[in-house]
Short mmCIF file of C-alpha atoms in Angstrom, two decimals:
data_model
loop_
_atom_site.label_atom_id
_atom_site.label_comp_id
_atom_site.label_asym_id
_atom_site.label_seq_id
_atom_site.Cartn_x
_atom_site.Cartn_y
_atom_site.Cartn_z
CA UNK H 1 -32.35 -35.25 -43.04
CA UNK H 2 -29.13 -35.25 -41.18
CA UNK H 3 -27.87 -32.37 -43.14
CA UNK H 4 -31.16 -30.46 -43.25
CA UNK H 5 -30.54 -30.43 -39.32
CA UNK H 6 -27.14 -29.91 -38.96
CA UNK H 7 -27.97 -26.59 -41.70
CA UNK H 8 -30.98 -25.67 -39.18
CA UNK H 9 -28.61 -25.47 -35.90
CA UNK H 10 -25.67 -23.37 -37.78
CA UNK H 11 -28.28 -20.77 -39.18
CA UNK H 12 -30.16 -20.73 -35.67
CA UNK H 13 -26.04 -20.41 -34.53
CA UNK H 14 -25.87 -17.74 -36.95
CA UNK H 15 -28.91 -15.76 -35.64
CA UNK H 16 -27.91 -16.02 -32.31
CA UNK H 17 -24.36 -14.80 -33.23
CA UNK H 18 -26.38 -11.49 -34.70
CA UNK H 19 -28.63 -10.87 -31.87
CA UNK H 20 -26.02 -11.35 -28.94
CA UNK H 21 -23.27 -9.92 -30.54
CA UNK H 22 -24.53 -6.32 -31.26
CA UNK H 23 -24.34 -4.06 -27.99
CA UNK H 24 -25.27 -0.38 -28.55
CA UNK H 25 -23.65 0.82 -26.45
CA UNK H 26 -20.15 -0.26 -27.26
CA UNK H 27 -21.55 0.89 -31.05
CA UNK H 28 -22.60 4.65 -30.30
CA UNK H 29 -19.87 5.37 -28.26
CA UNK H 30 -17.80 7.97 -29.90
CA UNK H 31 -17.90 10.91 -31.57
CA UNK H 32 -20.81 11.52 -34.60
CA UNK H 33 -21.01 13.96 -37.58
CA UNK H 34 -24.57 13.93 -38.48
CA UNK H 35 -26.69 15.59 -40.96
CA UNK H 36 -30.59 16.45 -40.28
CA UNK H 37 -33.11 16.90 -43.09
CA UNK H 38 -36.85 18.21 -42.07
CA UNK H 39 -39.66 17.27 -44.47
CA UNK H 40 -40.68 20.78 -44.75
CA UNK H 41 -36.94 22.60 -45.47
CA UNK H 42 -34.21 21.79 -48.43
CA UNK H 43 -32.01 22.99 -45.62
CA UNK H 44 -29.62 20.26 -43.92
CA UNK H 45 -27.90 21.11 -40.53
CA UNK H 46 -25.50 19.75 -39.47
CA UNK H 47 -25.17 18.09 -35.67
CA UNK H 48 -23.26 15.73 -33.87
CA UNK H 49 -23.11 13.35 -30.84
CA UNK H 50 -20.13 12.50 -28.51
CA UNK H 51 -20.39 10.02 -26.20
CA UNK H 52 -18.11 8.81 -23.39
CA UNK H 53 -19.39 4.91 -21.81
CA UNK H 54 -19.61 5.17 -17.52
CA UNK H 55 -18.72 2.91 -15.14
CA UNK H 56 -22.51 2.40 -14.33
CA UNK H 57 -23.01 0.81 -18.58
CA UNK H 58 -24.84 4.45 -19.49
CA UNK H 59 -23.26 6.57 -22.22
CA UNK H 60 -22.96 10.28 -21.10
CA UNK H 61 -22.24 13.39 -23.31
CA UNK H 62 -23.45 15.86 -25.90
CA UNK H 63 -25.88 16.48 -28.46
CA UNK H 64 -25.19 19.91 -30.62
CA UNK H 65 -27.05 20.92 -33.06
CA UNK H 66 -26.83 24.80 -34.35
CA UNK H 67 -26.09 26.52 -31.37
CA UNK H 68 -28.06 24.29 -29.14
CA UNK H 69 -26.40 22.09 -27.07
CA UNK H 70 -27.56 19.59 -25.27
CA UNK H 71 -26.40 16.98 -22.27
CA UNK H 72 -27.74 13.47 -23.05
CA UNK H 73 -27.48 9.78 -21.83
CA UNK H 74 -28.01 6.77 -23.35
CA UNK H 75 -29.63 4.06 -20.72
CA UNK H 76 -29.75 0.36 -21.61
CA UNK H 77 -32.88 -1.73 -20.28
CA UNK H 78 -32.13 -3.83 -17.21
CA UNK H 79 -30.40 -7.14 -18.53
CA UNK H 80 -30.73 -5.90 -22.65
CA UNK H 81 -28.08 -4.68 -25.11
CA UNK H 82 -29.86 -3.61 -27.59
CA UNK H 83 -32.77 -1.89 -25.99
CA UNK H 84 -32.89 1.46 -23.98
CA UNK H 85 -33.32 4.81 -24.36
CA UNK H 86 -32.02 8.35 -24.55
CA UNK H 87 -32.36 11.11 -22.24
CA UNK H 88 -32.24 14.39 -21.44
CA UNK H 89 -29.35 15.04 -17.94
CA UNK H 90 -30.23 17.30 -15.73
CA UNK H 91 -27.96 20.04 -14.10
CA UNK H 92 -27.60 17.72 -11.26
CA UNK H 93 -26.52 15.09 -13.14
CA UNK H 94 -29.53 13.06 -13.11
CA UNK H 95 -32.09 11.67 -16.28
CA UNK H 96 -34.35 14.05 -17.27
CA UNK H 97 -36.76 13.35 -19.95
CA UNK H 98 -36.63 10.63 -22.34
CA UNK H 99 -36.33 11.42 -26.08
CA UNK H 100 -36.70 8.13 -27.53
CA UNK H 101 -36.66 4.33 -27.43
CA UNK H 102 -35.25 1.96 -29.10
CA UNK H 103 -34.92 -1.81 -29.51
CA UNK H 104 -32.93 -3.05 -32.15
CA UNK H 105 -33.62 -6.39 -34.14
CA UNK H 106 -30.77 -8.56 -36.61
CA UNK H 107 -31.61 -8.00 -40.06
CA UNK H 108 -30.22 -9.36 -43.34
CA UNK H 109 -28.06 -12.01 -41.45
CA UNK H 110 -27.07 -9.74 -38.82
CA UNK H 111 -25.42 -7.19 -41.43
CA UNK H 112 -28.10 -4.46 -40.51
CA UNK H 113 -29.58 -3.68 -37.17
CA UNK H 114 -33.26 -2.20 -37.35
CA UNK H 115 -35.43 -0.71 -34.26
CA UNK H 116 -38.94 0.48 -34.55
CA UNK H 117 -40.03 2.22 -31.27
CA UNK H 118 -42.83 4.27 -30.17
CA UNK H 119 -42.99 7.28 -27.82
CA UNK H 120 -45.98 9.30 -27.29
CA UNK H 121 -46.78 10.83 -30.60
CA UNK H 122 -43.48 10.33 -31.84
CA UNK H 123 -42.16 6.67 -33.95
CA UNK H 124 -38.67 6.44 -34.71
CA UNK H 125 -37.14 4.14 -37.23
CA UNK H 126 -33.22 3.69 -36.41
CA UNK H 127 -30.95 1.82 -38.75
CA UNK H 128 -27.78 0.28 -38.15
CA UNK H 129 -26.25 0.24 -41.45
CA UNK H 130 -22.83 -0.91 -40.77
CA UNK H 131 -20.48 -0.29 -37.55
CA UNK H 132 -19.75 3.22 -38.99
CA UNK H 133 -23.04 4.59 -40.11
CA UNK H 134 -26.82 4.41 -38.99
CA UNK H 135 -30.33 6.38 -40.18
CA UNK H 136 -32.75 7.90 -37.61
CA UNK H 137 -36.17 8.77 -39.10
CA UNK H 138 -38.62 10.32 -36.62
CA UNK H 139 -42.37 10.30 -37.95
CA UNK H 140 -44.92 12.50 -36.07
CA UNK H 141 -48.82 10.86 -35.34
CA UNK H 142 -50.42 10.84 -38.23
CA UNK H 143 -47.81 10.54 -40.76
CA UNK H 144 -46.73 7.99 -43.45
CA UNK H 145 -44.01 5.48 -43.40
CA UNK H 146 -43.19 7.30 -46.07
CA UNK H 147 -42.87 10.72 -44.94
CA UNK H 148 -40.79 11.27 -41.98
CA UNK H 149 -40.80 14.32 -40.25
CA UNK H 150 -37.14 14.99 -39.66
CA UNK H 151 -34.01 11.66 -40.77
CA UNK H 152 -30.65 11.80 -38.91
CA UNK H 153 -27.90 10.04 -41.52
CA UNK H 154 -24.66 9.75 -38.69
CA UNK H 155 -21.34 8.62 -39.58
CA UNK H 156 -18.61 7.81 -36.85
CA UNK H 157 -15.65 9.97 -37.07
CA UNK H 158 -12.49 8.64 -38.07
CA UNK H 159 -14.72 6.01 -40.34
CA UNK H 160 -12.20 3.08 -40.72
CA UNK H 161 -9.80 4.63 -38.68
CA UNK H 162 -12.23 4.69 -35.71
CA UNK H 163 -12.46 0.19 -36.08
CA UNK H 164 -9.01 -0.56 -36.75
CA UNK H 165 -7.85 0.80 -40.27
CA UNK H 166 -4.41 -0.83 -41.00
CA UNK H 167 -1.61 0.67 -39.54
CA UNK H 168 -3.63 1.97 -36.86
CA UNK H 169 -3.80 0.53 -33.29
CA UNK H 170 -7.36 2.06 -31.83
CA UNK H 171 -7.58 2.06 -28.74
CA UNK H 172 -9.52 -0.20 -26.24
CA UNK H 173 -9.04 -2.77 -28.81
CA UNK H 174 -10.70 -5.92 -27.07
CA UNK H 175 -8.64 -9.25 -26.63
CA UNK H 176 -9.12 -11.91 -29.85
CA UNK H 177 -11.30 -14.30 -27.58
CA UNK H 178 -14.02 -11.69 -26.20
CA UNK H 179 -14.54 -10.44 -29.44
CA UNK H 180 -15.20 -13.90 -31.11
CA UNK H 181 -15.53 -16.22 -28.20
CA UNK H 182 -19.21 -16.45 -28.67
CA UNK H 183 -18.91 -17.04 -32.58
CA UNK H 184 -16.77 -20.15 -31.03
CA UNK H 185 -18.79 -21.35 -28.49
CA UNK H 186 -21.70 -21.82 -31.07
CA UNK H 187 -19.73 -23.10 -33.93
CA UNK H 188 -18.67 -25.88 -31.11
CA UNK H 189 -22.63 -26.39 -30.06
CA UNK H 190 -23.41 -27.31 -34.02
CA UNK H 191 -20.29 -29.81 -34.10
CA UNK H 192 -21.53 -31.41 -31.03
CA UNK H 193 -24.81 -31.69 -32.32
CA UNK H 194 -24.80 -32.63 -35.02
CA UNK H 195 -21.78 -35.51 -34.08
CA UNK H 196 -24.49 -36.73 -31.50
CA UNK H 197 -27.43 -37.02 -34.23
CA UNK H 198 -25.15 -39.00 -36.92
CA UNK H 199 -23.76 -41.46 -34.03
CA UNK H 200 -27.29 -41.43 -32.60
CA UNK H 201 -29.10 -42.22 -35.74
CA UNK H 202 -26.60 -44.60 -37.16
CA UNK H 203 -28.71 -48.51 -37.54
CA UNK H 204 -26.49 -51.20 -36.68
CA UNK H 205 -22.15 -50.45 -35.87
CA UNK H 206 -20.44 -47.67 -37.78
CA UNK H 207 -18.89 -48.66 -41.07
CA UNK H 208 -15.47 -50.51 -40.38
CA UNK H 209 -16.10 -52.21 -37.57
CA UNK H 210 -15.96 -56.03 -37.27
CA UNK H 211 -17.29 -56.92 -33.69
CA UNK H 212 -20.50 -56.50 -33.38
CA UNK H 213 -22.79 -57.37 -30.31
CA UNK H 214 -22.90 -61.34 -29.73
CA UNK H 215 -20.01 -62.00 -32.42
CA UNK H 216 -18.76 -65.13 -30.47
CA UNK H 217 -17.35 -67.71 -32.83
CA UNK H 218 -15.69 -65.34 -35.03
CA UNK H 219 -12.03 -66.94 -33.68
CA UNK H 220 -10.92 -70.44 -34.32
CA UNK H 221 -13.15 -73.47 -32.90
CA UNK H 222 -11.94 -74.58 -29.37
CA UNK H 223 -10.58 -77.78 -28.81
CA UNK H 224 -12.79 -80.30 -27.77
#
């Protein structure tokens, strides 16, 4: 039982490591070559997003695709990481019109991050597929799972370079205990517990000890 616990409290460790630990913002910044396919063209265009973080947590930037360009922000929800939205900016500067949600979920131990969101007419499926690469599907009302309107593949520029291929010093590069602080902090947590369940649960004094409560006697007899 002890172990089916202490196994319980490092995978719950594990899935907190996966939810906390992905910010999308820190992900999408950078520069993207992506390539859209529409359901009803064998034609694939190619696009991209670059994206600078603010001082106020937002991403700002560009979205070209074609000959269409396109200002855009990406906006976090109040007190989320992994939730928000992008958005059309204005002339002045300000958020126009929102293009999409999202709100990303930990799946397959954190490897993949998945968000299903809904706006208007419009559901978008967007897949974190690993720090370098993600799929956007965009299904229209009516349609299948199965048949999305229009899927954005992106992969990050630079690829390996872009997170730290060797011999390369990106830049930014956070310190060792910000970027695995938290996987720390838990891995502490599970020790802790599950130290306090085996002394807690232990019947009588630990094995090797010779004094236990009301041992008088033990000694040599007094003299009378």
């Amino acid at each position: 039982a002890r172990h089916a616990i202490a196994a319980a409290a490092l995978l719950l460790s594990f899935n907190c490591m996966a939810v906390l630990g992905f910010n999308f913002v820190e992900y999408f910044e950078g520069d993207w070559d992506i390539e859209k396919a529409e359901a009803d063209s064998a034609t694939i265009t190619p696009c991209a997003y670059s994206l600078r973080a603010h001082a106020d947590g937002e991403l700002r930037g560009t979205y070209t695709e074609a000959d269409k360009r396109l200002n855009v922000a990406v906006s976090l929800d109040a007190g989320r990481s992994a939730a928000g939205a992008f958005y059309g900016v204005l002339d002045d500067g300000s958020l126009g019109g929102k293009l999409f949600s999202f709100d990303f979920v930990a799946h397959q131990g954190g490897t993949q991050q998945l968000s299903q969101a809904r706006d208007g007419n419009t559901m978008t499926v967007f897949t974190v597929t690993s720090p370098t690469s993600f799929v956007l599907s965009a299904f229209s009302a009516g349609e299948t799972p199965g048949a999305p309107a229009r899927t954005f593949t992106g992969s990050k520029r630079g690829g390996a370079a872009a997170h730290g291929a060797m011999g390369q010093n990106p830049p930014k590069r956070k310190s060792l205990l910000r970027r695995y602080g938290l996987y720390l902090f838990l891995a502490i947590i599970v020790l802790l517990l599950r130290a306090a369940w085996e002394a807690g649960g232990a019947a009588g004094p630990a094995p090797g000890t010779s004094q236990p409560t009301g041992a008088k006697g033990k000694g040599k007899p007094k003299a009378s």
